[in-house]
Every structure is written in C-alpha cells, then in structure tokens.
PDB file of C-alpha atoms in Angstrom:
ATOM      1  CA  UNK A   1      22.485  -4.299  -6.112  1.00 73.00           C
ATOM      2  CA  UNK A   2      20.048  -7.278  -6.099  1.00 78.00           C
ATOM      3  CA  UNK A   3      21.240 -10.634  -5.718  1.00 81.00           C
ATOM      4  CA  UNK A   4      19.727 -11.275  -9.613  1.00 79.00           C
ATOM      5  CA  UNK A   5      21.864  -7.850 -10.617  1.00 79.00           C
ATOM      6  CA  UNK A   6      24.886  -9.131  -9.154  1.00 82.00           C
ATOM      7  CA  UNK A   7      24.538 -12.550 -11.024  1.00 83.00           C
ATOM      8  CA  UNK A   8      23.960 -10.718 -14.439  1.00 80.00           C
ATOM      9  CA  UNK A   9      26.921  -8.338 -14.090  1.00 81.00           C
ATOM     10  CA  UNK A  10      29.417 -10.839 -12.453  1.00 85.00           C
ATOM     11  CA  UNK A  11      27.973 -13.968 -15.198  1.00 82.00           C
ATOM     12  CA  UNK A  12      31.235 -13.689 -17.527  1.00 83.00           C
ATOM     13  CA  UNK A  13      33.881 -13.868 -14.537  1.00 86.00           C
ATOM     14  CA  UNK A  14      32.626 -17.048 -12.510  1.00 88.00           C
ATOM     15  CA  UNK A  15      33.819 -20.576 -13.230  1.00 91.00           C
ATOM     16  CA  UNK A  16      31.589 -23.365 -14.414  1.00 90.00           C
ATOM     17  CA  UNK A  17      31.052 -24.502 -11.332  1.00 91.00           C
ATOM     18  CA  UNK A  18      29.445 -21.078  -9.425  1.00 91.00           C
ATOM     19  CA  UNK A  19      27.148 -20.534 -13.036  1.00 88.00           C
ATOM     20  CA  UNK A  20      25.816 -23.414 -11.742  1.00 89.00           C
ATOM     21  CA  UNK A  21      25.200 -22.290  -8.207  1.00 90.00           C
ATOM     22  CA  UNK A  22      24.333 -19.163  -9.637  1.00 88.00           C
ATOM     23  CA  UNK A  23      21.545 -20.725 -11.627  1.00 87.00           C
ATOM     24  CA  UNK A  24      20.221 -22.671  -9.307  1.00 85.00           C
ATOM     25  CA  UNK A  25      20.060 -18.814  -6.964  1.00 85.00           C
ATOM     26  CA  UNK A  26      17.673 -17.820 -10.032  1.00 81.00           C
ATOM     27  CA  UNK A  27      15.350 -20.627 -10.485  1.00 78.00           C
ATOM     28  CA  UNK A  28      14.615 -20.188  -6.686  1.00 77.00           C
ATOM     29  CA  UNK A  29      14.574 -16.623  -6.052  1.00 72.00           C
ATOM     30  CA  UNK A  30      11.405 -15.938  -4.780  1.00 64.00           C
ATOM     31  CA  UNK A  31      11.732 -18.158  -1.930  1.00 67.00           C
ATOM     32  CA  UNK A  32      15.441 -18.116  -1.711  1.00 75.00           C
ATOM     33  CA  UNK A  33      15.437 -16.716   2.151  1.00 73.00           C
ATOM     34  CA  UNK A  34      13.673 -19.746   3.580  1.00 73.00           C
ATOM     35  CA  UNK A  35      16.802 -22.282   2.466  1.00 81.00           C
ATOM     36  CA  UNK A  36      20.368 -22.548   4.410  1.00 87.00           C
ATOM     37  CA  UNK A  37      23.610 -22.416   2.113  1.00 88.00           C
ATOM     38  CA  UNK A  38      24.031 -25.929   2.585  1.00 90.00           C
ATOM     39  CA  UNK A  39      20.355 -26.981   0.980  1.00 89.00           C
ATOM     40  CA  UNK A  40      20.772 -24.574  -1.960  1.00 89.00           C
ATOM     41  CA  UNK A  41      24.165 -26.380  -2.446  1.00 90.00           C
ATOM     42  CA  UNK A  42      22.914 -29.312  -2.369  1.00 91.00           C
ATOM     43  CA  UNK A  43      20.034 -28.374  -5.123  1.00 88.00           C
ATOM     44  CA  UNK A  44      22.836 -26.932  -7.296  1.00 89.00           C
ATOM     45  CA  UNK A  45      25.049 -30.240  -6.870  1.00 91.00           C
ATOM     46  CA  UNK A  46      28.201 -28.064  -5.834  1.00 91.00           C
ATOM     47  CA  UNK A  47      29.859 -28.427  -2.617  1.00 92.00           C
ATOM     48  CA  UNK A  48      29.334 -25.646  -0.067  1.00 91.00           C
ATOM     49  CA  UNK A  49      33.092 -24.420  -1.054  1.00 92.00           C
ATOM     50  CA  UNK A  50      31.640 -23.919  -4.022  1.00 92.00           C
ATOM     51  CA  UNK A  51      28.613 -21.848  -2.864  1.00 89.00           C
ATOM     52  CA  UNK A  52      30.145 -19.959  -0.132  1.00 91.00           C
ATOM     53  CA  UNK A  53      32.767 -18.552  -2.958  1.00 91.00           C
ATOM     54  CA  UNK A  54      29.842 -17.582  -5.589  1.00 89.00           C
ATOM     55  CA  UNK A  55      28.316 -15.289  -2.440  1.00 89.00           C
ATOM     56  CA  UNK A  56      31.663 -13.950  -2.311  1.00 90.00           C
ATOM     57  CA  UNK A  57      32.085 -13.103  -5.705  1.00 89.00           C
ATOM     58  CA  UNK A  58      28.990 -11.506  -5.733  1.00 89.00           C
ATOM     59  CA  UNK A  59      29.882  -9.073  -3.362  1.00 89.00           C
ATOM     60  CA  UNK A  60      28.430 -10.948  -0.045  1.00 89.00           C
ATOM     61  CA  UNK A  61      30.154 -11.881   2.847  1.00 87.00           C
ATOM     62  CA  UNK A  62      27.776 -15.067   3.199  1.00 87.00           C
ATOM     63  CA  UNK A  63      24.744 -15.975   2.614  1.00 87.00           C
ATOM     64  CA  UNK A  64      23.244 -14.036   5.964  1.00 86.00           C
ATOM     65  CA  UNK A  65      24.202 -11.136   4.000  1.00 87.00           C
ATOM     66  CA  UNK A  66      22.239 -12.424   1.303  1.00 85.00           C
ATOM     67  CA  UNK A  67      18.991 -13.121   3.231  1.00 82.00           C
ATOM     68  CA  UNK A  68      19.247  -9.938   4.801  1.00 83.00           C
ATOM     69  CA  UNK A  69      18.995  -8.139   1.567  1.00 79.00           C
ATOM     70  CA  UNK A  70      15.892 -10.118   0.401  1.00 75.00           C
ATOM     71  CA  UNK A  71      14.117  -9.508   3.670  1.00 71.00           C
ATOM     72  CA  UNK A  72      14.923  -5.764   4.014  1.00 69.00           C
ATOM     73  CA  UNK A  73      13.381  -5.668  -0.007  1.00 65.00           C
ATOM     74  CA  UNK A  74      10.550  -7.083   1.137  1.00 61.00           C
ATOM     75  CA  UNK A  75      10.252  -4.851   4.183  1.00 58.00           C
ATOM     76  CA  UNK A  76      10.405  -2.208   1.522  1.00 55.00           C
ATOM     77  CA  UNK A  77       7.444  -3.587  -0.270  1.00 53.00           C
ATOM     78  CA  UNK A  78       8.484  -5.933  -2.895  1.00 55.00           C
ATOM     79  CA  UNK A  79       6.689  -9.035  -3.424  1.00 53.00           C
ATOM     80  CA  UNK A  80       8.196 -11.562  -2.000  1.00 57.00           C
ATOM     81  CA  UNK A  81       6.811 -15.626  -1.478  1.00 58.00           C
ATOM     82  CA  UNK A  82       6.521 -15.836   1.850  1.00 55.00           C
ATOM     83  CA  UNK A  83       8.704 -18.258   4.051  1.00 54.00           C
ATOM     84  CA  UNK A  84       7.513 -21.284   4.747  1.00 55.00           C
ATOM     85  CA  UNK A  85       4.510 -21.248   2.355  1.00 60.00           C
ATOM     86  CA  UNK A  86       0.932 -19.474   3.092  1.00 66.00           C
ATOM     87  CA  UNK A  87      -0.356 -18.988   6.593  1.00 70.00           C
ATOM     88  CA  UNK A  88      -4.017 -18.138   6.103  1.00 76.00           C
ATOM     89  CA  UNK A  89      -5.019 -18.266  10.007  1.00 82.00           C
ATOM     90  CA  UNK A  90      -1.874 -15.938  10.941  1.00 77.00           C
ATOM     91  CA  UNK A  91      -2.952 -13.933   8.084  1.00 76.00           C
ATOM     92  CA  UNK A  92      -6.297 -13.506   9.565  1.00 84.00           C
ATOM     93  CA  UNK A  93      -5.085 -12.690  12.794  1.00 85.00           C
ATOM     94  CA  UNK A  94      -2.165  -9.926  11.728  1.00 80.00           C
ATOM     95  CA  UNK A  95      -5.353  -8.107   9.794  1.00 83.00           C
ATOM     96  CA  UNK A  96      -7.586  -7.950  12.528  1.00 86.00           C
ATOM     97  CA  UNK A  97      -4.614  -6.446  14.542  1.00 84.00           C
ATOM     98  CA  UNK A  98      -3.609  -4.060  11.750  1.00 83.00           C
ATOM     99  CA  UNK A  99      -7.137  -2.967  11.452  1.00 87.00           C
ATOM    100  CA  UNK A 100      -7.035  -2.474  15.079  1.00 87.00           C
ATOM    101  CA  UNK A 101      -4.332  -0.648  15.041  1.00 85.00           C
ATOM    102  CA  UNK A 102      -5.584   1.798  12.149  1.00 87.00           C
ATOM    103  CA  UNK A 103      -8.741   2.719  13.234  1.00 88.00           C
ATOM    104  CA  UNK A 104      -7.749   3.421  17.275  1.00 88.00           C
ATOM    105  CA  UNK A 105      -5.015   6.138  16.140  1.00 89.00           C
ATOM    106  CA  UNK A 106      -5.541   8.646  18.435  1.00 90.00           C
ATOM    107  CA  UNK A 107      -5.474  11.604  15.480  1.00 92.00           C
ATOM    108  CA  UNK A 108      -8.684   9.878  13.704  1.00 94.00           C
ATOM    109  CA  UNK A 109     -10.887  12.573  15.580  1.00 94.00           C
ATOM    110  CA  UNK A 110      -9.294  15.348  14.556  1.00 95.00           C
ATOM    111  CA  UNK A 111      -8.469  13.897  10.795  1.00 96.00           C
ATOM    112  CA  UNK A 112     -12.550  13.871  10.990  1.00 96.00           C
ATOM    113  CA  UNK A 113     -13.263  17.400  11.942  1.00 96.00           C
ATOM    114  CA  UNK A 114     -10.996  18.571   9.047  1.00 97.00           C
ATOM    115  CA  UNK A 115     -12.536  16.227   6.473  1.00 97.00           C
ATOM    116  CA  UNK A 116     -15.591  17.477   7.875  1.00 96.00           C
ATOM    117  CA  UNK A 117     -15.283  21.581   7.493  1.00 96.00           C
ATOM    118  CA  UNK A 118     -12.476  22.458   5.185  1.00 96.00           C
ATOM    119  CA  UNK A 119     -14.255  24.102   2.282  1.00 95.00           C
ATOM    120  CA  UNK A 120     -11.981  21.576   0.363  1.00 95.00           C
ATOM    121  CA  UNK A 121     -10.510  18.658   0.402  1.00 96.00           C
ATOM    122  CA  UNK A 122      -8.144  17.006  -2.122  1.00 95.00           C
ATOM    123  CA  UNK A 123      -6.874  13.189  -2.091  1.00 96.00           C
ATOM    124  CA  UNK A 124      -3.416  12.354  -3.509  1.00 95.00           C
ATOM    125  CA  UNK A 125      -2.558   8.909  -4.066  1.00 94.00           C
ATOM    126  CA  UNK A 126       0.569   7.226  -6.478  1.00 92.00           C
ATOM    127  CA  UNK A 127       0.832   3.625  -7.236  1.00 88.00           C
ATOM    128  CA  UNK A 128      -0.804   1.474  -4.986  1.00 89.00           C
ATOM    129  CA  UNK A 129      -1.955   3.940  -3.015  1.00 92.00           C
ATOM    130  CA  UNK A 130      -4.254   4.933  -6.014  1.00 94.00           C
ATOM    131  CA  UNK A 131      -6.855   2.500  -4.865  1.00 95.00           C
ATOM    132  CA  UNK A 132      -6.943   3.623  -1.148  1.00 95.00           C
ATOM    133  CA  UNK A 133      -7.052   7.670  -2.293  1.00 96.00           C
ATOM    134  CA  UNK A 134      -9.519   6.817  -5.060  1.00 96.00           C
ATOM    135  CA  UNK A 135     -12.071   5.064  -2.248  1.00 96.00           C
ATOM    136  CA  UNK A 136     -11.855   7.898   0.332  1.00 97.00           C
ATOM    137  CA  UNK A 137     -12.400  10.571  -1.970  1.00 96.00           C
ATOM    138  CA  UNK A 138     -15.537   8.516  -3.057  1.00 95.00           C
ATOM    139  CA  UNK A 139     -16.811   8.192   0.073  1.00 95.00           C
ATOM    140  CA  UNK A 140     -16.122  11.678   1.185  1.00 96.00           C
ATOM    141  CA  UNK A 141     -18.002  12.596  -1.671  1.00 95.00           C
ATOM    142  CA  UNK A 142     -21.293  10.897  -0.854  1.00 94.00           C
ATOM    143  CA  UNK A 143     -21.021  13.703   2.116  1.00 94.00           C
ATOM    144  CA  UNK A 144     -19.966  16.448   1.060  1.00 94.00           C
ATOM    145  CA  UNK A 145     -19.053  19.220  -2.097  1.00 93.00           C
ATOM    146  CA  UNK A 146     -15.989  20.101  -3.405  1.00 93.00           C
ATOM    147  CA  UNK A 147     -13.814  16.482  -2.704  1.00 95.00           C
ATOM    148  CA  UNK A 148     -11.321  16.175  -5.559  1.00 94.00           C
ATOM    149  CA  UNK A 149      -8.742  13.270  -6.495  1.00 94.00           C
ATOM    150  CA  UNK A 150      -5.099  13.775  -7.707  1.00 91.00           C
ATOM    151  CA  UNK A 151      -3.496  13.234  -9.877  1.00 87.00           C
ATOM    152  CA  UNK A 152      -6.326  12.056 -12.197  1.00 84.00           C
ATOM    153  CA  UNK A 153      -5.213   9.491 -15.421  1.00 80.00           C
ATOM    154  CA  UNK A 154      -2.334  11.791 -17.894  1.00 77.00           C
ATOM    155  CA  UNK A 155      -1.985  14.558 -15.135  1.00 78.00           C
ATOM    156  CA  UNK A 156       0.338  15.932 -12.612  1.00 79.00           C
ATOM    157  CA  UNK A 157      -0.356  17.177  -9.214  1.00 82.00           C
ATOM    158  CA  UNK A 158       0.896  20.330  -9.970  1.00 82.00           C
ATOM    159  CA  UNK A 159      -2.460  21.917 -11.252  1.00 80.00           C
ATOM    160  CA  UNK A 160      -4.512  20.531  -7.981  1.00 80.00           C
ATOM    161  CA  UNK A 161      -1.594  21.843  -5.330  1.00 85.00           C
ATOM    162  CA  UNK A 162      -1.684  25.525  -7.140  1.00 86.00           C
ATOM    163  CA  UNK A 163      -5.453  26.073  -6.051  1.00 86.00           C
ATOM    164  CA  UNK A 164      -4.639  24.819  -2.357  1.00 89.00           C
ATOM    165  CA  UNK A 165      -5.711  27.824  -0.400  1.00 91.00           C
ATOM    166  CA  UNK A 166      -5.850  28.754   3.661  1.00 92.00           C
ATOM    167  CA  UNK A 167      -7.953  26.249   5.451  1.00 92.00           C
ATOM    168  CA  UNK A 168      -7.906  23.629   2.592  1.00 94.00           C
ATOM    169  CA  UNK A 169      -7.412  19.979   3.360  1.00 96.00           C
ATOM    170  CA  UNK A 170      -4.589  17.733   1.666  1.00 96.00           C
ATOM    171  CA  UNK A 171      -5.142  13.918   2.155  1.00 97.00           C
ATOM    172  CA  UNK A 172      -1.905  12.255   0.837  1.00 96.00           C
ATOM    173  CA  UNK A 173      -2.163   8.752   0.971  1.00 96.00           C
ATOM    174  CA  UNK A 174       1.627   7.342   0.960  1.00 92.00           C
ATOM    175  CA  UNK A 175       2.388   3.780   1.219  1.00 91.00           C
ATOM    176  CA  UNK A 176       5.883   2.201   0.696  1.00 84.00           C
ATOM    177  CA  UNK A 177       7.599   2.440  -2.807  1.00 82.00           C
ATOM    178  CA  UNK A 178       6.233   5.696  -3.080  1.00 87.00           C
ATOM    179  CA  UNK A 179       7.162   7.805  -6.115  1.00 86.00           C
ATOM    180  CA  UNK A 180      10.322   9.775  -6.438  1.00 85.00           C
ATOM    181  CA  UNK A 181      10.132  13.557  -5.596  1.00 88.00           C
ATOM    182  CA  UNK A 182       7.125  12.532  -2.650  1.00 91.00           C
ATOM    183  CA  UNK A 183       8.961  14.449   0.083  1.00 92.00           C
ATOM    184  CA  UNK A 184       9.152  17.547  -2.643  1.00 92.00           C
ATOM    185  CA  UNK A 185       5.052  17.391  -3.442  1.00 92.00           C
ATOM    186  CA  UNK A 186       4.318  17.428   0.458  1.00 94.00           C
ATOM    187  CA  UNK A 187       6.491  20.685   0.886  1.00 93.00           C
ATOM    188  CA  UNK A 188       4.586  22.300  -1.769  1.00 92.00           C
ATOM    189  CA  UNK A 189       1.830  21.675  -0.095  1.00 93.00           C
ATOM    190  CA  UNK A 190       2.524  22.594   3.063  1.00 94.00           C
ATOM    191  CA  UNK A 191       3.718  25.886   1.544  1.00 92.00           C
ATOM    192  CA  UNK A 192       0.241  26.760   0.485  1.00 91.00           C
ATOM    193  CA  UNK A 193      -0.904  26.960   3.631  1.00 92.00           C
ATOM    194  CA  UNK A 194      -3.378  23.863   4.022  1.00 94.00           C
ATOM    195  CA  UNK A 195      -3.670  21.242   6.213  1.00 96.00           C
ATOM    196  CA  UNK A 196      -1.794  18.329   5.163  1.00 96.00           C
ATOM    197  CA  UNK A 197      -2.841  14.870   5.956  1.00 97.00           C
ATOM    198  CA  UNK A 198      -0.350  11.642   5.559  1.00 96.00           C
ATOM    199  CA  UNK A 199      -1.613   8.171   5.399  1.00 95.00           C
ATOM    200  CA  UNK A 200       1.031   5.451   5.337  1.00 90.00           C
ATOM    201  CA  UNK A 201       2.632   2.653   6.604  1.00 86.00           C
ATOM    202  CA  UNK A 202       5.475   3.601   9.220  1.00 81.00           C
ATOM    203  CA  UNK A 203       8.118   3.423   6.452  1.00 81.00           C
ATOM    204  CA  UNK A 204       6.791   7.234   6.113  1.00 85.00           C
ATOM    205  CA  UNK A 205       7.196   7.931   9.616  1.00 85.00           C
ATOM    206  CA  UNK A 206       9.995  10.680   8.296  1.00 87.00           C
ATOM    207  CA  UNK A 207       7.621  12.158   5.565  1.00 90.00           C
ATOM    208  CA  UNK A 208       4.702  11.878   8.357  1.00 89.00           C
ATOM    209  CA  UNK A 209       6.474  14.126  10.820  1.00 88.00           C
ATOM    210  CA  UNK A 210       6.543  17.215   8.721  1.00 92.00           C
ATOM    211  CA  UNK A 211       2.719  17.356   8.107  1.00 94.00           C
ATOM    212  CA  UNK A 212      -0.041  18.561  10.438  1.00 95.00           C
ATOM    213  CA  UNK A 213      -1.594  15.455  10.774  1.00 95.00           C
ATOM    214  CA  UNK A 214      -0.097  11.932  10.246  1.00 93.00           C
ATOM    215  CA  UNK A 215      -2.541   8.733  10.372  1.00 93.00           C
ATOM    216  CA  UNK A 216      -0.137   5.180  10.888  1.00 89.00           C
ATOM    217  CA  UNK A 217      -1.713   2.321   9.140  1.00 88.00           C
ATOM    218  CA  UNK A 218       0.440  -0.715   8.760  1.00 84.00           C
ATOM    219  CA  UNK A 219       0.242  -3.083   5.218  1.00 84.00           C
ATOM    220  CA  UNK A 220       3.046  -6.043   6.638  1.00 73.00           C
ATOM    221  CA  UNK A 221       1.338  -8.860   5.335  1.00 70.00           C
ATOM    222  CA  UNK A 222       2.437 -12.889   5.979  1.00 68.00           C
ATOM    223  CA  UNK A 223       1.556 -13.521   2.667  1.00 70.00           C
ATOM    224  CA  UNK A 224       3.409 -12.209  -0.518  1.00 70.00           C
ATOM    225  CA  UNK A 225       2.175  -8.750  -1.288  1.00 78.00           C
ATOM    226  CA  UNK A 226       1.267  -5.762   1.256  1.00 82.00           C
ATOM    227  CA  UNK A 227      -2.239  -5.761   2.286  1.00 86.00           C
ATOM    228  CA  UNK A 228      -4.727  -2.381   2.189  1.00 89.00           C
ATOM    229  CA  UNK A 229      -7.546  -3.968   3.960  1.00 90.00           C
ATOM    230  CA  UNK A 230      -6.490  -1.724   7.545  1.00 90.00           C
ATOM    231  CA  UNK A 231      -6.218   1.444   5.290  1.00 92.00           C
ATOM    232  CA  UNK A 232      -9.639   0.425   3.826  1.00 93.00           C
ATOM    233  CA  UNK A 233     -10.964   0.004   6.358  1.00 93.00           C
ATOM    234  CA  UNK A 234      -9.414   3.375   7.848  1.00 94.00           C
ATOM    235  CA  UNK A 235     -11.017   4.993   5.305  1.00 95.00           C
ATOM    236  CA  UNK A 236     -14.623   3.632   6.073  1.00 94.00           C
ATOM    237  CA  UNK A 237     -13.426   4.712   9.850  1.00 94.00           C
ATOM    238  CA  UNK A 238     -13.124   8.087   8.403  1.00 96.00           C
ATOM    239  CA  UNK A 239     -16.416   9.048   6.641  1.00 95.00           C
ATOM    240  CA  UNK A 240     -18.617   7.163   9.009  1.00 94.00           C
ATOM    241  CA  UNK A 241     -16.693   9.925  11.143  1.00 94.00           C
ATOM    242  CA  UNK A 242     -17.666  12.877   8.911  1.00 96.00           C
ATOM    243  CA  UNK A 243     -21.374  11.340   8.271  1.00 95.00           C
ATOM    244  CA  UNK A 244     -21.674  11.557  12.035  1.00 94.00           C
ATOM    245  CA  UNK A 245     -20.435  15.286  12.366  1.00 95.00           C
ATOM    246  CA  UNK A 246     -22.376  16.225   9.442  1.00 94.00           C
ATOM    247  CA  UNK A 247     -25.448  15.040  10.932  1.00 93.00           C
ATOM    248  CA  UNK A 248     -28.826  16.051   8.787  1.00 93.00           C
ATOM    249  CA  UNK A 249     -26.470  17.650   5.970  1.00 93.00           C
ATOM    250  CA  UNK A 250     -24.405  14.497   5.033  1.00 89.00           C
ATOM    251  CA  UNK A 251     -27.785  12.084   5.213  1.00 89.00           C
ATOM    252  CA  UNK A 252     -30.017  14.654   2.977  1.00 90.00           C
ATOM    253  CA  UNK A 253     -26.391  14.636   0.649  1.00 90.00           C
ATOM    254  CA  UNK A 254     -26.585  10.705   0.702  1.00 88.00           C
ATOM    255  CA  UNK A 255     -30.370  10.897  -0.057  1.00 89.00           C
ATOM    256  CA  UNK A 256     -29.999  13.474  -2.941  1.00 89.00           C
ATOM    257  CA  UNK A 257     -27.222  11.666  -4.622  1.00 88.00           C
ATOM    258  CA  UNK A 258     -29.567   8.041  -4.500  1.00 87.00           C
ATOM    259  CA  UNK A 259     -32.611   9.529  -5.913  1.00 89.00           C
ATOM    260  CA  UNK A 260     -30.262  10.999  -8.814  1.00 89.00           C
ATOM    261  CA  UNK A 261     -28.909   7.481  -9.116  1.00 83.00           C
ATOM    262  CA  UNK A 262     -32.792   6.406  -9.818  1.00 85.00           C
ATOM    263  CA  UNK A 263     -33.324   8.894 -12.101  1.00 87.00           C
ATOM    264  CA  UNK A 264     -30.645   8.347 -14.296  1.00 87.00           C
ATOM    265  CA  UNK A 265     -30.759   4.108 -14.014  1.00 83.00           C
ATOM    266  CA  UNK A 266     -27.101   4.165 -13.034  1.00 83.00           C
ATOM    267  CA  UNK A 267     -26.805   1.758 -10.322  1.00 80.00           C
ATOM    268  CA  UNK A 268     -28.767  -1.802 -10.242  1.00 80.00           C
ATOM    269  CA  UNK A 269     -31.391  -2.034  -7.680  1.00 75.00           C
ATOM    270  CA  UNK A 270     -30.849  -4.058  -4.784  1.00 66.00           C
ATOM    271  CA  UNK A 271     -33.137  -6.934  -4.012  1.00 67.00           C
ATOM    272  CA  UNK A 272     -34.124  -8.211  -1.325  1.00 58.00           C
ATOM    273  CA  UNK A 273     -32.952 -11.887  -0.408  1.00 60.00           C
ATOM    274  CA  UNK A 274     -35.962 -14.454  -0.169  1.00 55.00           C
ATOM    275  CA  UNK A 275     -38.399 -11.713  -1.586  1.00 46.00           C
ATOM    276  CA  UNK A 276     -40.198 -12.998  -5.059  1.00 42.00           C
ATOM    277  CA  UNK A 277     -39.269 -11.098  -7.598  1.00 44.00           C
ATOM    278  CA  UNK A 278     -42.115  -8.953  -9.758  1.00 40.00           C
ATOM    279  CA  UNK A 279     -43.537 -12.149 -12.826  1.00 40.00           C
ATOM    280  CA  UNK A 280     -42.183 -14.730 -10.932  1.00 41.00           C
ATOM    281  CA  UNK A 281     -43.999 -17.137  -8.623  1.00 39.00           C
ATOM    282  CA  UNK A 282     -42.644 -17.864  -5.224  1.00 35.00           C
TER     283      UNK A 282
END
C-alpha cells in the first residue's frame, strides 16, 4: 500500500501525537523523499520517537523503507516532484542522451524494412502511449496505404487484431503503467501470425522479449513526469527511414496528399518569413 493508503486505513488507531506526524507526511507528499526523518519531525513538531513509531505503525521499518517505496513508484511512472527542485540543464542533457540512445538501436533498420513492405501496418497505443502511436501512424501514413490506429475513441482492439493476417505488421507502442491484460493483447497478436513490434521503455523488457522485434526507448525524466520526446523523436527516426526505402513512391504519396490538402483548404499555407505578404507594402 501507499504511504497515503496506509495513513487512511491506520487514521483511527494512532495517538494524537503520530495524526500529527501523519499530517504533516500528507501536506508534503510529493516531495516527501528529499527530507530525512529528523526534518519531517521537526516540521510536524514531534520528536523523532514520535516519527520513527508512526513509520512503524504504518507498516515500515523506517523511513528508508518509506523512500524506497516513493522512488520505486516513481520508477514505475508516477508523477513524482523531483528531488531537490527542477534541473533544466540536466534535463537537457538526459534528453539528448535518451534520444541518442533511441534512435542508434541497432533493430531501427530492420523495424524500417517492415514498416516499409508489410501490406499493413497497425499502431496500438493505451494511455500515454496514445500520443506516440497516434504520431507514427500519421507519419507512416503520409507514405504509404493501408496504416491503421488502435484502438480508436469507444473501441477495443479486438476488431483490428482479428484482421491481422501473414506478413502484417503490429506496432505496439508500450510505455510504463500500461493497461491491464497488455501481455494477453501481444499473444493474440503474435498468434495471428504478424510481425509484432514493441516500443517501450525497459520496464517492458519482459513483454519486449516475446515479440519479433523490440525497439528500447527510455522516458526517465529529472523532472516530474516521464518524457516522450526520445520516442518522438524515434518515430521521426522511423519514417524518414521508410521515406528513404520508398524512394519515388513515398515522395509522389507526400506530393499527392499536399495537393489534396490545397484543394480542399485544409491546412493554412505557410509563409515565408521576411516575404511581403499579397496588399501589404513592405
């Protein structure tokens, strides 16, 4: 249980004096891992006998115990300030190593080919790794026919995993706090005889090693939430890959799909920067 769980469900059995600590555990939850026993005493105004018996009551053998949990819930994904307040530099420098790390996998060539010349491909995504399967199945379609999403708004994945045939491709994107029943949807799948594809963080490392191909893409993040910009980027790794193998076809697709977008006044029109613009004087 959660150190907020524990509070709730042992409230009615702790004396005066450990509500108190316990309250004070509340009000500073979210950054409750960067203080030492003795400091959160000290905010609470109860001695540290005091504290060190409210960790006990809740279940803990000391606070350790307790930091330990809140780190390993982060590590699972949960939100979490981070420790020691925001570090925007060693933010910037974890991305660009994350990115680096995404795009040199050494299976990005061969998760190209597949994108490439599978007749289909379908892109699975829960959660937050919506946004991520949404964007490559957008840019995959710029290239080619027959790209589909799953599961779309109200729906299941059931319907799209029935028509997986032979030869098929299966991108499932799979970042931590993935849905429950994930390990049964990429079984189906692998029972229909396509190739399976697994994007995620190493927390799927299990999941990753019963598909065909598995792409590693971390989302640790200094800051408070994961970050998708390496699996973004990834992504953009990924179709310039199949633009490139698709040569004449995926350009002449590109071009099609932009004269369409003219026709049909769906997209503004880009102007160029410094150029006057038609009825105005420069």
């Amino acid at each position: 249980m959660r150190i907020d769980d524990r509070i709730a469900a042992h409230q009615l059995d702790l004396s005066p004096q450990e509500r108190r600590a316990a309250a004070t555990l509340l009000e500073h939850l979210d950054d409750l891992a960067t203080y030492r026993a003795a400091e959160l005493a000290d905010l609470a105004g109860v001695s540290r006998a005091t504290m060190s018996r409210l960790f006990r009551s809740l279940g803990y053998a000391d606070f350790d115990e307790v930091r330990e949990q809140l780190r390993a819930q982060r590590a699972a994904g949960e939100p979490r300030r981070p420790e020691g307040g925001t570090d925007l530099p060693g933010h910037a420098l974890r991305e660009a190593e994350a990115v680096r790390r995404a795009v040199e996998h050494p299976r990005v060539a061969e998760v190209v080919a597949l994108l490439a010349t599978a007749p289909r491909v379908t892109v699975v995504g829960w959660r937050n790794s919506h946004p991520v399967a949404l964007h490559l199945r957008q840019q995959l379609a710029h290239l080619r026919g027959d790209v589909r999403l799953a599961p779309l708004p109200g729906q299941v994945v059931g319907e799209e995993l029935a028509d997986l045939r032979a030869g098929d491709a299966l991108v499932v994107v799979g970042f931590r706090r993935r849905p429950a029943g994930f390990a049964d949807v990429l079984r189906e799948a692998l029972a229909s005889g396509a190739t399976v594809v697994l994007l995620g963080d190493p927390t799927a490392l299990e999941h990753g090693r019963s598909v065909h191909l598995w792409l590693e893409c971390p989302v640790d993040s200094v800051l408070g939430f994961d970050s998708y910009a390496a699996a973004m980027s990834l992504v953009s790794v990924l179709a310039d890959g199949v633009l490139c193998h698709l040569g004449r076809a995926g350009q002449d697709r590109i071009d099609a799909i932009s004269r369409s977008y003219e026709r049909l006044a769906e997209v503004e029109r880009a102007r160029h920067p410094g150029r006057p613009r038609a009825g105005r004087s420069s």
